[in-house]
Coordinates of C-alpha atoms and ligand atoms in Angstrom, one line a residue:
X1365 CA -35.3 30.0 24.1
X1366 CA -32.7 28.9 21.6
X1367 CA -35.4 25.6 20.8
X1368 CA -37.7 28.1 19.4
X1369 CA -34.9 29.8 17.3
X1370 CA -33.9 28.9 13.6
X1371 CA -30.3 27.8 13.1
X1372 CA -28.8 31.0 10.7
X1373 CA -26.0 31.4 8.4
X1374 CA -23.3 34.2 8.4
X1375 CA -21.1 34.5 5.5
X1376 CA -18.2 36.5 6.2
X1377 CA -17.1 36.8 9.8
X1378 CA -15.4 40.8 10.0
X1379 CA -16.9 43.3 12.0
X1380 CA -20.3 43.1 10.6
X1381 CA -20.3 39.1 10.3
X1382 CA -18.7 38.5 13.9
X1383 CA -20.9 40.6 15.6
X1384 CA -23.9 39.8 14.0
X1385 CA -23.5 36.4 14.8
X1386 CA -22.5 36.6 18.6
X1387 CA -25.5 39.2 18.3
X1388 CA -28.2 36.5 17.3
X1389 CA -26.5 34.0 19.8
X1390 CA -27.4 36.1 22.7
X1391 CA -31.0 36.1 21.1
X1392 CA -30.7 32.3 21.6
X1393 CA -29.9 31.4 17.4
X1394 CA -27.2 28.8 17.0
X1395 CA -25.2 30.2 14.4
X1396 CA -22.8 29.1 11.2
X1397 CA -20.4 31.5 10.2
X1398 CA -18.2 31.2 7.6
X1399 CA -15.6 32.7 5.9
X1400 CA -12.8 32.4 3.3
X1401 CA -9.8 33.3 5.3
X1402 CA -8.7 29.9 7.0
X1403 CA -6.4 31.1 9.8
X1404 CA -9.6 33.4 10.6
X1405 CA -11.8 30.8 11.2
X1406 CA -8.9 28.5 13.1
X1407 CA -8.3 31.6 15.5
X1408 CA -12.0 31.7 16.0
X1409 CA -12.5 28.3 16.9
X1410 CA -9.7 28.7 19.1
X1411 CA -11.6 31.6 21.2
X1412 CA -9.6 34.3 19.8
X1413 CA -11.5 37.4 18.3
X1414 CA -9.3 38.9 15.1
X1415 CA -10.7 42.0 15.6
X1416 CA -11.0 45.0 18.7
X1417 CA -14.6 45.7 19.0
X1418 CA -16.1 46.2 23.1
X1419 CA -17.9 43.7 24.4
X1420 CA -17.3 41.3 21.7
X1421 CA -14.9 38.7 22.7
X1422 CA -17.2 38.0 26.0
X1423 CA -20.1 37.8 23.8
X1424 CA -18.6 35.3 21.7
X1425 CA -17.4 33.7 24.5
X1426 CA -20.6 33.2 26.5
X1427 CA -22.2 31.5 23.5
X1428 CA -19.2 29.5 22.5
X1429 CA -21.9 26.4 22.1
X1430 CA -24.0 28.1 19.2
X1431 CA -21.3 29.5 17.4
X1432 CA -19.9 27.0 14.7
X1433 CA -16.9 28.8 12.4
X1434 CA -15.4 26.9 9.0
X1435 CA -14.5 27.7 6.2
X1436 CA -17.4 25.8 4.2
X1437 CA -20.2 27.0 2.8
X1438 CA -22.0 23.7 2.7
X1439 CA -21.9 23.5 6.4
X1440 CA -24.3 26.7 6.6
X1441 CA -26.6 25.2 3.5
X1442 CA -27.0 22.5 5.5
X1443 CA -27.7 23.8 8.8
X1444 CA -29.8 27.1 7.9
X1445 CA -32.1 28.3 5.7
X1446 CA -31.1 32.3 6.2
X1447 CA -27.7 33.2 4.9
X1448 CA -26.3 36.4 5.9
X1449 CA -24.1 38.1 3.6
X1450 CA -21.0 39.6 5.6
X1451 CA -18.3 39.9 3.3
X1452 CA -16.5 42.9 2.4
X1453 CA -17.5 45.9 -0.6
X1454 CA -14.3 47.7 -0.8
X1455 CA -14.3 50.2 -3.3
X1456 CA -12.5 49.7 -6.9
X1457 CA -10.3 52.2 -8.1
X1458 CA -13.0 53.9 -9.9
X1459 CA -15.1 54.7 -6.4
X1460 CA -17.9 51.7 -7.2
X1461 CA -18.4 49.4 -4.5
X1462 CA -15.9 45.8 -5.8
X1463 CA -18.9 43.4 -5.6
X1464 CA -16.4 40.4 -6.1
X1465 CA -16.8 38.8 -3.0
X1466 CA -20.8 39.3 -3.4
X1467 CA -20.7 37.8 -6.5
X1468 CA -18.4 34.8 -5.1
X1469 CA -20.9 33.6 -2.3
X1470 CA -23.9 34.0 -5.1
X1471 CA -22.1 31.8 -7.5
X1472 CA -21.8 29.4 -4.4
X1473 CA -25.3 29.0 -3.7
X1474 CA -26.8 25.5 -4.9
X1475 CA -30.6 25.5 -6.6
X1476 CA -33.1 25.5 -3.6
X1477 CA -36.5 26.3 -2.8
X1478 CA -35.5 26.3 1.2
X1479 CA -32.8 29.2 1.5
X1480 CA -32.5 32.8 0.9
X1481 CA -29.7 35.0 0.9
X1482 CA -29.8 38.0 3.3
X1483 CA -27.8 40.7 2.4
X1484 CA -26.0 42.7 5.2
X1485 CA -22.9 44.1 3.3
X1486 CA -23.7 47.3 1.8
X1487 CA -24.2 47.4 -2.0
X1488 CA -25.6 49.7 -4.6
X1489 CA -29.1 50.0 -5.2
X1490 CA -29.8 47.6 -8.1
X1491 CA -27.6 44.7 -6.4
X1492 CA -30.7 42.9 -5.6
X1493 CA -32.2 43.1 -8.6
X1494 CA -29.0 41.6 -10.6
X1495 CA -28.9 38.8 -8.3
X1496 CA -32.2 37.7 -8.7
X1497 CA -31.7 37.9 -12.3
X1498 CA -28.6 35.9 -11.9
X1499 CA -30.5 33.5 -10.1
X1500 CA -33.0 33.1 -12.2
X1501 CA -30.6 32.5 -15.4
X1502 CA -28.9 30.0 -13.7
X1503 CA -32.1 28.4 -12.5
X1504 CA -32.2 29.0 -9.0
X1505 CA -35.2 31.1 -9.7
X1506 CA -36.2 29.6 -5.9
X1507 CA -33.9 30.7 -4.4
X1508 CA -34.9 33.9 -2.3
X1509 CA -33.2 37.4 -1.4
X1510 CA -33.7 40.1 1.2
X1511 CA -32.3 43.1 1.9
X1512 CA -31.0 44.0 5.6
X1513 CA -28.5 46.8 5.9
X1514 CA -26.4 46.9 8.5
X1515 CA -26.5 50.2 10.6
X1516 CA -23.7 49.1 13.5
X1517 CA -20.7 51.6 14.1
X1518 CA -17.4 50.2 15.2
X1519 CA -16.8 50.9 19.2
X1520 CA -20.4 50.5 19.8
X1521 CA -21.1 47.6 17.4
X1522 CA -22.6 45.2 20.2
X1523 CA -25.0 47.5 21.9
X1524 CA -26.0 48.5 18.1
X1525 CA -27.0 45.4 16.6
X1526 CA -28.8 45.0 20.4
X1527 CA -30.1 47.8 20.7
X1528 CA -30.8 49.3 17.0
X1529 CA -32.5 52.4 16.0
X1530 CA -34.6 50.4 13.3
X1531 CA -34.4 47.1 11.5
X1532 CA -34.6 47.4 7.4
X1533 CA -35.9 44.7 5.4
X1534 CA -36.3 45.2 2.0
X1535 CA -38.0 41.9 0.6
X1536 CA -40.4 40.6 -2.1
X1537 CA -43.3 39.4 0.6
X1538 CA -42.0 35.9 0.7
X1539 CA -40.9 33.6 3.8
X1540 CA -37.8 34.8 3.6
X1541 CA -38.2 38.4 4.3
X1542 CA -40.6 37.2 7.5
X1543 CA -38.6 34.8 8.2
X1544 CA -35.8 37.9 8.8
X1545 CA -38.5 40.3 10.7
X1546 CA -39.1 37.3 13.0
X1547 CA -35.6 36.9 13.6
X1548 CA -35.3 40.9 15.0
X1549 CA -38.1 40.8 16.8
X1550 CA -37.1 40.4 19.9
X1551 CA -35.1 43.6 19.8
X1552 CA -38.2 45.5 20.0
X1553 CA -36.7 48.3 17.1
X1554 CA -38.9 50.3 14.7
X1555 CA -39.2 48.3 11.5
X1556 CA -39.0 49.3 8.2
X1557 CA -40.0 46.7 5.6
X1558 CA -40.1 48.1 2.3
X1559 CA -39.0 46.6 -1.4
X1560 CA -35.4 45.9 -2.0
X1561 CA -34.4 48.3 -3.5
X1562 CA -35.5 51.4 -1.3
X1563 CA -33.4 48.8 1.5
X1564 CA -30.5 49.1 -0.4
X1565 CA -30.9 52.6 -0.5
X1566 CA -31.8 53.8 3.0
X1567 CA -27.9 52.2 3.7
X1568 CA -26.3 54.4 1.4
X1569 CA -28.4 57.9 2.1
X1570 CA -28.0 57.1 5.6
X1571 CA -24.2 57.0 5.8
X1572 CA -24.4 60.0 2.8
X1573 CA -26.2 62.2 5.2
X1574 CA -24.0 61.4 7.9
X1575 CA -21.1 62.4 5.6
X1576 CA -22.6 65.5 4.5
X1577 CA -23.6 66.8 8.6
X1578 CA -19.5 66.2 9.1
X1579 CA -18.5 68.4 6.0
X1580 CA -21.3 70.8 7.0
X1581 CA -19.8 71.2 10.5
X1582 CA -16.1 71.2 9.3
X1583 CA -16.6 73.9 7.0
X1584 CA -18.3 76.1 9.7
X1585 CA -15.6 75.4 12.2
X1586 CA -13.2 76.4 9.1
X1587 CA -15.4 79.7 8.4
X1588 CA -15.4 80.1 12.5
X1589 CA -11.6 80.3 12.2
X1590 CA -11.3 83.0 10.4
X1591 CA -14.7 85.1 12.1
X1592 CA -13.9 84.6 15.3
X1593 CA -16.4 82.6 16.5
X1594 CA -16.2 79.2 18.2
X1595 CA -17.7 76.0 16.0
X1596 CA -18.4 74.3 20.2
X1597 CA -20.6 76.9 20.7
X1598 CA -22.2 77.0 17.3
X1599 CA -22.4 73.3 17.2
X1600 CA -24.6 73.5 20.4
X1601 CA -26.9 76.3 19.5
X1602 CA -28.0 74.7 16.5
X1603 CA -27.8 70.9 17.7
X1604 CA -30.5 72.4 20.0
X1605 CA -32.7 72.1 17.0
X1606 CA -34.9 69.4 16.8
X1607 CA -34.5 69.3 13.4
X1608 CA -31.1 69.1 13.1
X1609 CA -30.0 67.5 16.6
X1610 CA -26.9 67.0 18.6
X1611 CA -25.5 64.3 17.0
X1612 CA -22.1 64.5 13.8
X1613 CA -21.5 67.9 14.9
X1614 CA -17.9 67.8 16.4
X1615 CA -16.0 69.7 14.0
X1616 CA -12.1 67.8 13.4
X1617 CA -9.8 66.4 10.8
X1618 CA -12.5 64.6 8.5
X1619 CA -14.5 61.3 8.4
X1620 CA -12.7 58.0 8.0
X1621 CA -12.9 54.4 8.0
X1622 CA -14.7 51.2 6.3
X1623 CA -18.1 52.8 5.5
X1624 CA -18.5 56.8 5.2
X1625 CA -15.7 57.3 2.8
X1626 CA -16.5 54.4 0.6
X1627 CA -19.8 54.7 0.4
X1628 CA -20.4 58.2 -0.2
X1629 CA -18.1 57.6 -3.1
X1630 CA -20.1 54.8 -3.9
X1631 CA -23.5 56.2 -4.3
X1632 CA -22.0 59.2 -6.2
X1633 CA -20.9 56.8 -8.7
X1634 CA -24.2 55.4 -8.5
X1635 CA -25.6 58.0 -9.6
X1636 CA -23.4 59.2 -12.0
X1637 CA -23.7 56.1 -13.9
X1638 CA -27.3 56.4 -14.2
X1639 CA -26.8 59.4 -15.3
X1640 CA -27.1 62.0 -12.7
X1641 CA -24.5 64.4 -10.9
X1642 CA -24.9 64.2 -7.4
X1643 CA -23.1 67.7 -7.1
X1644 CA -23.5 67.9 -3.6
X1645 CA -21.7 64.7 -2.5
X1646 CA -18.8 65.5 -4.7
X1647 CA -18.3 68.5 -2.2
X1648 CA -18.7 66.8 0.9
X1649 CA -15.9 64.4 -0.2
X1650 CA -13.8 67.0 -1.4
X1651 CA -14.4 69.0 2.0
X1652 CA -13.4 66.2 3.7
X1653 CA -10.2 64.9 1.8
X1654 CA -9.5 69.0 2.3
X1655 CA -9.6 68.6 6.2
X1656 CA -7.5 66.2 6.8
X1657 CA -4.5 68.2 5.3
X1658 CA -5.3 71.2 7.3
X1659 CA -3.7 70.2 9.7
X1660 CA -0.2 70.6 7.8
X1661 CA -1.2 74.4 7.3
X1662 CA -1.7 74.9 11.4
X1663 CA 1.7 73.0 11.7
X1664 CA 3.3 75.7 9.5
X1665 CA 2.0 78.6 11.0
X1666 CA 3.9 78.0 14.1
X1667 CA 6.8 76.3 12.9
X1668 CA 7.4 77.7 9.9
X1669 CA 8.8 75.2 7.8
X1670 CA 8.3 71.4 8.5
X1671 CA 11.6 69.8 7.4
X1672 CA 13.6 67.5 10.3
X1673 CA 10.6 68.9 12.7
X1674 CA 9.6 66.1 15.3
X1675 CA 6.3 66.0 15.1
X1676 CA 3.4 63.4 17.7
X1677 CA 0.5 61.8 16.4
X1678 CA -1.6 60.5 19.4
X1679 CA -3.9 57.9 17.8
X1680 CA -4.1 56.5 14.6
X1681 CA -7.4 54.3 14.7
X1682 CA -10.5 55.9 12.4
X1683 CA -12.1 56.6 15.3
X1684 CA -11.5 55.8 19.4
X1685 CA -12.7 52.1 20.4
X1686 CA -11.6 50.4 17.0
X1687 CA -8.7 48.9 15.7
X1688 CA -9.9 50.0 12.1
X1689 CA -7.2 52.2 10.3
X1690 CA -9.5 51.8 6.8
X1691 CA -9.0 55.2 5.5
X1692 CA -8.2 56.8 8.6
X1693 CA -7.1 60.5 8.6
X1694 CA -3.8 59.8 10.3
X1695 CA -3.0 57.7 7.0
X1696 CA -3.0 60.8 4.9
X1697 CA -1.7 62.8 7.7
X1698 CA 1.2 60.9 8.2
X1699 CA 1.9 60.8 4.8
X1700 CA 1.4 64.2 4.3
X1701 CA 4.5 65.1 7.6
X1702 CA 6.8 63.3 6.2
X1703 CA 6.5 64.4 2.5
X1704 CA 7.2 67.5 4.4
X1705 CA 10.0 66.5 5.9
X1706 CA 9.2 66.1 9.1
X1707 CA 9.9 63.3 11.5
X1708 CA 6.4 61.3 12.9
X1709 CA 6.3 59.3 15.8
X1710 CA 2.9 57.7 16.2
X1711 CA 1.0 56.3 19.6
X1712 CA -2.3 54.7 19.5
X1713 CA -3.7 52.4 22.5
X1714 CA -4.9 49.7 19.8
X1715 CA -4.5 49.8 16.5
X1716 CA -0.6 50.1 16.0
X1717 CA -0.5 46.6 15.0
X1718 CA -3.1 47.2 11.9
X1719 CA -1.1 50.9 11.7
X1720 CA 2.3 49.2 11.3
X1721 CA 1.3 47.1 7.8
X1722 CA 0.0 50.5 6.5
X1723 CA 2.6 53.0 7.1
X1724 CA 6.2 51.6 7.0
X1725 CA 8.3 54.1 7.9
X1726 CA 6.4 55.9 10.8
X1727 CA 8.3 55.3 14.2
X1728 CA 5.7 53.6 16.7
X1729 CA 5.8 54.6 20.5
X1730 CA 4.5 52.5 23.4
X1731 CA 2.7 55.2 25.4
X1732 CA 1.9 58.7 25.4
X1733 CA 4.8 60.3 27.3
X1734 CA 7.0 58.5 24.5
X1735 CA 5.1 59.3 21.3
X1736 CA 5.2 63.3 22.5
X1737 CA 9.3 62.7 23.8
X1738 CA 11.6 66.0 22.1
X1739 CA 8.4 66.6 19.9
X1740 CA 8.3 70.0 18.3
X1741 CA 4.6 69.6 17.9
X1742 CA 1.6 66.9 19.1
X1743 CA -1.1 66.3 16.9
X1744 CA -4.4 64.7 18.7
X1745 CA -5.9 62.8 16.0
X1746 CA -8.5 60.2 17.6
X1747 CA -10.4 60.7 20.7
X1748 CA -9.5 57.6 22.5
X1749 CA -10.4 58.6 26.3
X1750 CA -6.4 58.4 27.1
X1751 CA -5.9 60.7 25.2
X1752 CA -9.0 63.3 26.7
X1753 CA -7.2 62.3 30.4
X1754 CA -3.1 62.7 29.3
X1755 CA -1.3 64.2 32.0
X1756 CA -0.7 67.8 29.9
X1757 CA 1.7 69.1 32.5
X1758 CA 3.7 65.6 31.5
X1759 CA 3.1 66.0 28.2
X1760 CA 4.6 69.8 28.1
X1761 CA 7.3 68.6 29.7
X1762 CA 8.6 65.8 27.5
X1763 CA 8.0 67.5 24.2
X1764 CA 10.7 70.0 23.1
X1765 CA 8.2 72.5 21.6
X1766 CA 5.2 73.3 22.9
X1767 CA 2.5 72.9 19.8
X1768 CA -0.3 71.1 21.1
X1769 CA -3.0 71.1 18.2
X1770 CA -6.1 69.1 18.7
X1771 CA -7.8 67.6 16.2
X1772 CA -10.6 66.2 17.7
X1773 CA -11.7 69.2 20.1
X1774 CA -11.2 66.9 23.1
X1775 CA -9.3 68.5 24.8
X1776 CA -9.8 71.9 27.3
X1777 CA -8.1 74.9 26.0
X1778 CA -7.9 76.7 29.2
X1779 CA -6.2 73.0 30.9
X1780 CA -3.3 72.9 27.0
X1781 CA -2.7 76.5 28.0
X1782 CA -2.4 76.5 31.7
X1783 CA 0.2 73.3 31.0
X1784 CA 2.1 75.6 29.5
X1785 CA 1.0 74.6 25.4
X1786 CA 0.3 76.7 22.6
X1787 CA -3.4 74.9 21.7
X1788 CA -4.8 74.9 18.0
X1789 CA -8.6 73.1 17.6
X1790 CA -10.7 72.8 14.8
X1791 CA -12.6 75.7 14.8
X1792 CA -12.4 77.1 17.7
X1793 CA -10.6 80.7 17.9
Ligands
NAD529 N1 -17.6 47.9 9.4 C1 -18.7 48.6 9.6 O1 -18.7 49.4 10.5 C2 -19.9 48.4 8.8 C3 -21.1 48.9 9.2 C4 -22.2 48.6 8.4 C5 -22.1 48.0 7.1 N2 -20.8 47.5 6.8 C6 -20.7 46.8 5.5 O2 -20.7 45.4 5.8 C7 -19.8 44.7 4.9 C8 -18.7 44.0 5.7 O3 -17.9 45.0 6.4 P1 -16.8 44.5 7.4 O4 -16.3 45.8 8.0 O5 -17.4 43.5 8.4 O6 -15.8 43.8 6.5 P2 -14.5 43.0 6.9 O7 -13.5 43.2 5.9 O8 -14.2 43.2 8.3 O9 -15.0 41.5 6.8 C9 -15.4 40.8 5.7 C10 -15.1 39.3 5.8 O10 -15.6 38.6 4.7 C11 -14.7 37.6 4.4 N3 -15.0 37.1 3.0 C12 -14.6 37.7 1.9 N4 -15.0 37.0 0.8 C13 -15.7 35.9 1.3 C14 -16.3 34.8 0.8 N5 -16.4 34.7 -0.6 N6 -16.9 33.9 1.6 C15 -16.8 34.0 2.9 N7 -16.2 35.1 3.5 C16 -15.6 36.0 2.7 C17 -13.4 38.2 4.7 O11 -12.4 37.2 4.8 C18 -13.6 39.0 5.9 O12 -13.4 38.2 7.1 C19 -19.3 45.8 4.0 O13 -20.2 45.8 2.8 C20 -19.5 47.0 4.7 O14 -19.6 48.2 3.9 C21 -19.7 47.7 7.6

């Protein structure tokens, strides 16, 4: 199979980069990926996968022989035609997406009629257009560009780029943009080829809807709270729906990591710069930055006030299966307890080594049992599945209080209570 497959480029070898490379190896592709950070690229070559994403490191693995790392551009130039763009889009302090390292692997691109630039990082609508233009002044006007956002979420990211629920390209009709649809055909996924700009786009209203079903849900489970009704329930009854569905319904402590926060930000910012006020993404933001500090005001109303109070944070990752802490709620949560005055101990299965950088001061446990040891109160804050299974009658036991708020709704009432725990969800009275 791999004979009939084009050699491809990946520029940028983080969650989207790796995976999409190990992805196309297992479609047979041999595969250049590159990236600026050296001691990433020498761990690579060594075996080792930087980052914790399922399935992954056995992927990589298994197609050790087509996966070539370095740290030079000119080694994917002159082995593929297809670059994918993988690097990151951080946003800048003024909520627009920092296209610096964009602009950094565009200004490395040599004058050719054989290669095009595919861009999987996520970028505002328009970022097409300016690199064409850019390529054209600088007389590369050969030198082609598609669009193909990346839909993947951390946890799941292998079965997602395997298994995805539709390929975009967003081309100009040129050999490049076939050259990409070839490339995803075997996945057997909708398609979606459009212009590039509508590519660019679908990314950003994708994630924005996401966003906004989160905020919609939270602030129902926040109006449940005070009604009397139970957001599980209400969440069921209308994810029922076909036109709403199941799916970002689970009321909790607010959206995090690498995408949903920055880029709803981002295409707000988007807009407002040409000119229009996206009102309603300003509130799903501020919904959301209001969540994760509601939390403090549960705290308080059992024990009163939070000064030299012990409080548990199980889980500190964005979300379960990642060692991502990119705007994570526990970040703001954490910060929020001890400008309170209260005393965090943190446990999380996997990311207490990205956790550590980010929150000196915070005292790191090695296990449940410890993290919730003479804790006034335990605050669930990801998912992870260890977390859903604790032993609550052990966990009653070690903590010194008996405040069990969940903020993930992962756990059974009727099992918190029955260990003996006060329990506080999200939503659910
Ligand atoms: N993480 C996700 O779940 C996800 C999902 C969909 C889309 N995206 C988008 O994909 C892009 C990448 O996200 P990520 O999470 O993989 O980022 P990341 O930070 O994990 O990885 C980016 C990589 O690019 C490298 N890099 C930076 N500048 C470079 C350059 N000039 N040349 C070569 N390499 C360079 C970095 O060293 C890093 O390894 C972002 O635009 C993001 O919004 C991310």
């Amino acid at each position: 199979m791999s004979s009939q497959r084009e050699t491809i480029g990946v520029i940028g070898t983080g969650y989207v980069g790796l995976v999409t490379a190990a992805g196309f190896a297992e479609l047979g592709n041999e595969v250049w990926c590159i990236d600026i950070d050296a001691g990433k690229i020498a761990r690579l070559q060594r075996g080792e996968i930087p980052i914790y994403e399922p399935g992954l490191e056995d992927l990589v693995a298994k197609h050790r022989d087509r996966l070539h790392f370095s740290t030079d551009i000119a080694d994917a130039l002159e082995h593929a035609r297809l670059l994918f763009v993988a690097v990151g889009t951080p946003p800048t302090y003024s909520g627009d997406a920092d296209l610096s390292a964009v602009h950094a692997v565009v200004g490395a691109m040599p004058a050719s009629d054989g290669h095009a630039l595919v861009m999987k990082s996520t970028v505002p609508v328009g970022t097409g257009e300016s690199i064409k233009r850019i390529f054209r002044e600088q007389g590369k006007d050969e030198f082609r560009y598609v669009s193909c956002p990346e839909f993947l979420k951390e946890g799941s990211a292998v079965k997602d780029f395997l298994e995805p629920d539709r390929v975009v390209v967003g081309d100009d009709g040129d050999w490049a943009g076939d050259a990409v649809v070839d490339l995803y055909a075997p996945l057997n996924a909708p398609l979606v080829r459009t212009d590039i700009a509508s590519a660019e786009m679908i990314k950003l209203a994708a994630n924005a809807f996401l966003a906004t079903k989160i905020s919609f849900i939270n602030e129902i489970a926040n109006v449940c709270e005070v009604t009397g009704a139970n957001v599980i329930e209400v969440a069921k009854g209308i994810g029922l729906d076909d036109r709403i569905g199941p799916k970002f319904l689970q009321a909790g402590v607010g959206f995090g990591g690498s995408c949903f926060p920055k880029d709803v930000t981002a295409l707000k910012q988007l807009a407002g710069n040409s000119g229009y006020h996206f009102q309603l993404l300003n509130a799903v933001i501020e919904v959301n930055e209001l969540q994760k500090r509601r939390v403090m005001a549960k705290l308080e109303k059992h024990l009163g006030s939070l000064v030299g109070k012990n409080v548990a944070l199980l889980g500190l990752a964005f979300k379960p299966n990642t060692d991502d802490m990119r705007e994570a709620t526990s970040l703001v949560l954490s910060a929020r307890l001890q400008a309170a005055g209260a005393n965090v101990r943190a446990y999380d299965p996997i990311a207490e080594g990205e956790a550590r950088h980010l929150m000196p001061g915070l005292a790191f446990a090695d296990d449940t049992i410890s993290a919730v040891s003479g804790a006034d109160a335990t605050v669930l804050v990801t998912e992870w599945d260890e977390f859903r299974n604790m032993d609550l009658q052990a966990v009653a036991g070690a903590m010194t209080g008996n405040v069990l708020i969940d903020g993930r709704n992962a756990l059974d009432p009727d099992a918190v209570r029955a260990a003996g725990l006060v329990y506080e969800g999200i939503g659910r009275s």
